[in-house]
Amino acid sequence: MFWALPRISQDYRIVPKCCVWFVAVALSSNVVYSFVVASLSDPGSIPRVKLDDVPWCDVCNNVKPPRSHHCSTCSRCVYEMDHHCMFLHNCVGAGNLNHFVRLLLSLLMGCGFVAGYAIFEVLG
């Protein structure tokens, strides 16, 4: 997108060009930042402990707190696990759910911006 903007909007003044560049760079940076943070942050893994009379995960041989789930892909229990995201190659759980939602919203805003800009170019 960065290489196409100057070619598409060559007939515009410098101020609208700068605004388009600023929005495009801001949205792209936010998507990249959210992706990196969501994929590298801990989803809320349960630390390995040995306790008696508590719920137990037979697969990873560890204590299993309420609202935790065992991920067969990661081979660990995750607190408040939502799902295992194949794009992040990480589970989405209590520890990184807010980063994942921010990534989805950033992608939605970026796609909306590109669609709006394309419609503006076609109609204008």
PDB file of C-alpha atoms in Angstrom:
ATOM      1  CA  MET A   1       0.000   0.000   0.000  1.00  0.00           C
ATOM      2  CA  PHE A   2       2.869   2.399   0.752  1.00  0.00           C
ATOM      3  CA  TRP A   3       4.227   2.268  -2.802  1.00  0.00           C
ATOM      4  CA  ALA A   4       0.780   2.663  -4.407  1.00  0.00           C
ATOM      5  CA  LEU A   5      -0.450   5.764  -2.549  1.00  0.00           C
ATOM      6  CA  PRO A   6       1.830   8.303  -4.262  1.00  0.00           C
ATOM      7  CA  ARG A   7       0.983   6.901  -7.694  1.00  0.00           C
ATOM      8  CA  ILE A   8      -2.760   6.866  -7.037  1.00  0.00           C
ATOM      9  CA  SER A   9      -3.012  10.374  -5.618  1.00  0.00           C
ATOM     10  CA  GLN A  10      -0.558  12.297  -7.817  1.00  0.00           C
ATOM     11  CA  ASP A  11      -3.110  14.960  -8.673  1.00  0.00           C
ATOM     12  CA  TYR A  12      -3.910  15.834  -5.031  1.00  0.00           C
ATOM     13  CA  ARG A  13      -2.398  18.650  -3.029  1.00  0.00           C
ATOM     14  CA  ILE A  14       0.272  17.863  -0.436  1.00  0.00           C
ATOM     15  CA  VAL A  15      -2.029  18.162   2.630  1.00  0.00           C
ATOM     16  CA  PRO A  16      -4.476  15.391   1.640  1.00  0.00           C
ATOM     17  CA  LYS A  17      -1.530  13.227   0.593  1.00  0.00           C
ATOM     18  CA  CYS A  18       0.052  13.671   4.022  1.00  0.00           C
ATOM     19  CA  CYS A  19      -3.239  12.861   5.732  1.00  0.00           C
ATOM     20  CA  VAL A  20      -3.655   9.668   3.704  1.00  0.00           C
ATOM     21  CA  TRP A  21      -0.053   8.677   4.402  1.00  0.00           C
ATOM     22  CA  PHE A  22      -0.432   9.397   8.117  1.00  0.00           C
ATOM     23  CA  VAL A  23      -3.607   7.301   8.432  1.00  0.00           C
ATOM     24  CA  ALA A  24      -2.126   4.451   6.376  1.00  0.00           C
ATOM     25  CA  VAL A  25       1.098   4.384   8.398  1.00  0.00           C
ATOM     26  CA  ALA A  26      -0.764   4.648  11.720  1.00  0.00           C
ATOM     27  CA  LEU A  27      -3.159   1.801  10.884  1.00  0.00           C
ATOM     28  CA  SER A  28      -0.414  -0.407   9.471  1.00  0.00           C
ATOM     29  CA  SER A  29       1.812   0.196  12.489  1.00  0.00           C
ATOM     30  CA  ASN A  30      -1.037  -0.607  14.856  1.00  0.00           C
ATOM     31  CA  VAL A  31      -1.754  -3.887  13.031  1.00  0.00           C
ATOM     32  CA  VAL A  32       1.900  -4.938  13.098  1.00  0.00           C
ATOM     33  CA  TYR A  33       2.302  -3.967  16.777  1.00  0.00           C
ATOM     34  CA  SER A  34      -0.891  -5.788  17.820  1.00  0.00           C
ATOM     35  CA  PHE A  35       0.088  -8.902  15.863  1.00  0.00           C
ATOM     36  CA  VAL A  36       3.552  -9.063  17.436  1.00  0.00           C
ATOM     37  CA  VAL A  37       2.276  -8.469  20.970  1.00  0.00           C
ATOM     38  CA  ALA A  38      -0.611 -10.944  20.631  1.00  0.00           C
ATOM     39  CA  SER A  39       1.588 -13.663  19.195  1.00  0.00           C
ATOM     40  CA  LEU A  40       4.458 -13.248  21.669  1.00  0.00           C
ATOM     41  CA  SER A  41       2.538 -12.626  24.893  1.00  0.00           C
ATOM     42  CA  ASP A  42       1.681 -15.387  27.337  1.00  0.00           C
ATOM     43  CA  PRO A  43      -1.957 -16.449  26.910  1.00  0.00           C
ATOM     44  CA  GLY A  44      -2.283 -17.237  30.620  1.00  0.00           C
ATOM     45  CA  SER A  45      -0.494 -20.552  30.976  1.00  0.00           C
ATOM     46  CA  ILE A  46      -0.957 -22.394  34.237  1.00  0.00           C
ATOM     47  CA  PRO A  47       2.334 -22.819  36.128  1.00  0.00           C
ATOM     48  CA  ARG A  48       3.224 -26.411  36.974  1.00  0.00           C
ATOM     49  CA  VAL A  49       2.446 -27.228  40.605  1.00  0.00           C
ATOM     50  CA  LYS A  50       1.716 -30.343  42.623  1.00  0.00           C
ATOM     51  CA  LEU A  51      -1.292 -30.016  44.941  1.00  0.00           C
ATOM     52  CA  ASP A  52      -3.766 -32.483  46.394  1.00  0.00           C
ATOM     53  CA  ASP A  53      -7.572 -32.327  46.239  1.00  0.00           C
ATOM     54  CA  VAL A  54      -7.748 -29.894  43.318  1.00  0.00           C
ATOM     55  CA  PRO A  55      -8.946 -30.349  39.730  1.00  0.00           C
ATOM     56  CA  TRP A  56      -6.239 -32.038  37.721  1.00  0.00           C
ATOM     57  CA  CYS A  57      -5.391 -32.143  34.005  1.00  0.00           C
ATOM     58  CA  ASP A  58      -4.437 -35.689  33.112  1.00  0.00           C
ATOM     59  CA  VAL A  59      -2.877 -34.680  29.795  1.00  0.00           C
ATOM     60  CA  CYS A  60      -0.248 -32.198  31.033  1.00  0.00           C
ATOM     61  CA  ASN A  61      -0.182 -33.663  34.569  1.00  0.00           C
ATOM     62  CA  ASN A  62      -0.801 -30.313  36.223  1.00  0.00           C
ATOM     63  CA  VAL A  63      -3.355 -28.540  38.389  1.00  0.00           C
ATOM     64  CA  LYS A  64      -6.348 -27.261  36.377  1.00  0.00           C
ATOM     65  CA  PRO A  65      -7.984 -24.104  37.802  1.00  0.00           C
ATOM     66  CA  PRO A  66     -11.610 -23.285  37.021  1.00  0.00           C
ATOM     67  CA  ARG A  67     -12.234 -21.892  33.502  1.00  0.00           C
ATOM     68  CA  SER A  68      -8.970 -23.286  32.161  1.00  0.00           C
ATOM     69  CA  HIS A  69      -8.701 -25.551  29.155  1.00  0.00           C
ATOM     70  CA  HIS A  70      -5.989 -27.807  27.785  1.00  0.00           C
ATOM     71  CA  CYS A  71      -4.738 -26.895  24.297  1.00  0.00           C
ATOM     72  CA  SER A  72      -3.708 -29.956  22.340  1.00  0.00           C
ATOM     73  CA  THR A  73      -1.642 -27.846  19.909  1.00  0.00           C
ATOM     74  CA  CYS A  74       0.421 -26.035  22.564  1.00  0.00           C
ATOM     75  CA  SER A  75       0.285 -28.992  24.976  1.00  0.00           C
ATOM     76  CA  ARG A  76      -0.461 -26.803  28.002  1.00  0.00           C
ATOM     77  CA  CYS A  77      -3.404 -25.607  30.063  1.00  0.00           C
ATOM     78  CA  VAL A  78      -4.445 -22.003  29.433  1.00  0.00           C
ATOM     79  CA  TYR A  79      -6.520 -19.900  31.813  1.00  0.00           C
ATOM     80  CA  GLU A  80      -9.796 -18.684  30.214  1.00  0.00           C
ATOM     81  CA  MET A  81      -8.748 -20.106  26.848  1.00  0.00           C
ATOM     82  CA  ASP A  82     -10.786 -18.806  23.925  1.00  0.00           C
ATOM     83  CA  HIS A  83      -9.125 -20.683  21.048  1.00  0.00           C
ATOM     84  CA  HIS A  84      -5.813 -21.583  19.469  1.00  0.00           C
ATOM     85  CA  CYS A  85      -5.172 -19.106  16.651  1.00  0.00           C
ATOM     86  CA  MET A  86      -3.324 -20.638  13.727  1.00  0.00           C
ATOM     87  CA  PHE A  87      -2.313 -17.176  12.452  1.00  0.00           C
ATOM     88  CA  LEU A  88      -0.674 -16.176  15.730  1.00  0.00           C
ATOM     89  CA  HIS A  89       0.566 -19.714  16.400  1.00  0.00           C
ATOM     90  CA  ASN A  90      -0.452 -19.073  19.990  1.00  0.00           C
ATOM     91  CA  CYS A  91      -3.457 -19.621  22.202  1.00  0.00           C
ATOM     92  CA  VAL A  92      -5.812 -16.729  22.883  1.00  0.00           C
ATOM     93  CA  GLY A  93      -6.555 -16.635  26.580  1.00  0.00           C
ATOM     94  CA  ALA A  94      -6.847 -14.308  29.542  1.00  0.00           C
ATOM     95  CA  GLY A  95      -3.301 -13.022  29.127  1.00  0.00           C
ATOM     96  CA  ASN A  96      -3.532 -11.844  25.525  1.00  0.00           C
ATOM     97  CA  LEU A  97      -7.241 -11.550  24.680  1.00  0.00           C
ATOM     98  CA  ASN A  98      -7.126  -7.737  24.745  1.00  0.00           C
ATOM     99  CA  HIS A  99      -4.204  -7.708  22.280  1.00  0.00           C
ATOM    100  CA  PHE A 100      -6.055 -10.123  20.000  1.00  0.00           C
ATOM    101  CA  VAL A 101      -9.199  -7.967  20.013  1.00  0.00           C
ATOM    102  CA  ARG A 102      -7.049  -4.901  19.297  1.00  0.00           C
ATOM    103  CA  LEU A 103      -5.511  -6.751  16.332  1.00  0.00           C
ATOM    104  CA  LEU A 104      -8.946  -7.604  14.946  1.00  0.00           C
ATOM    105  CA  LEU A 105     -10.195  -4.027  15.357  1.00  0.00           C
ATOM    106  CA  SER A 106      -7.039  -2.646  13.724  1.00  0.00           C
ATOM    107  CA  LEU A 107      -7.481  -4.981  10.766  1.00  0.00           C
ATOM    108  CA  LEU A 108     -11.138  -3.983  10.478  1.00  0.00           C
ATOM    109  CA  MET A 109     -10.281  -0.269  10.533  1.00  0.00           C
ATOM    110  CA  GLY A 110      -7.495  -0.783   8.000  1.00  0.00           C
ATOM    111  CA  CYS A 111      -9.759  -2.670   5.603  1.00  0.00           C
ATOM    112  CA  GLY A 112     -12.437  -0.005   6.030  1.00  0.00           C
ATOM    113  CA  PHE A 113      -9.916   2.730   5.301  1.00  0.00           C
ATOM    114  CA  VAL A 114      -8.674   0.988   2.147  1.00  0.00           C
ATOM    115  CA  ALA A 115     -12.247   0.346   0.959  1.00  0.00           C
ATOM    116  CA  GLY A 116     -13.255   3.954   1.651  1.00  0.00           C
ATOM    117  CA  TYR A 117     -10.170   5.270  -0.107  1.00  0.00           C
ATOM    118  CA  ALA A 118     -10.829   3.022  -3.116  1.00  0.00           C
ATOM    119  CA  ILE A 119     -14.451   4.194  -3.326  1.00  0.00           C
ATOM    120  CA  PHE A 120     -13.296   7.815  -3.053  1.00  0.00           C
ATOM    121  CA  GLU A 121     -10.806   7.251  -5.893  1.00  0.00           C
ATOM    122  CA  VAL A 122     -13.368   5.540  -8.123  1.00  0.00           C
ATOM    123  CA  LEU A 123     -16.148   8.079  -7.549  1.00  0.00           C
ATOM    124  CA  GLY A 124     -13.887  11.137  -7.382  1.00  0.00           C
TER     125      GLY A 124
END
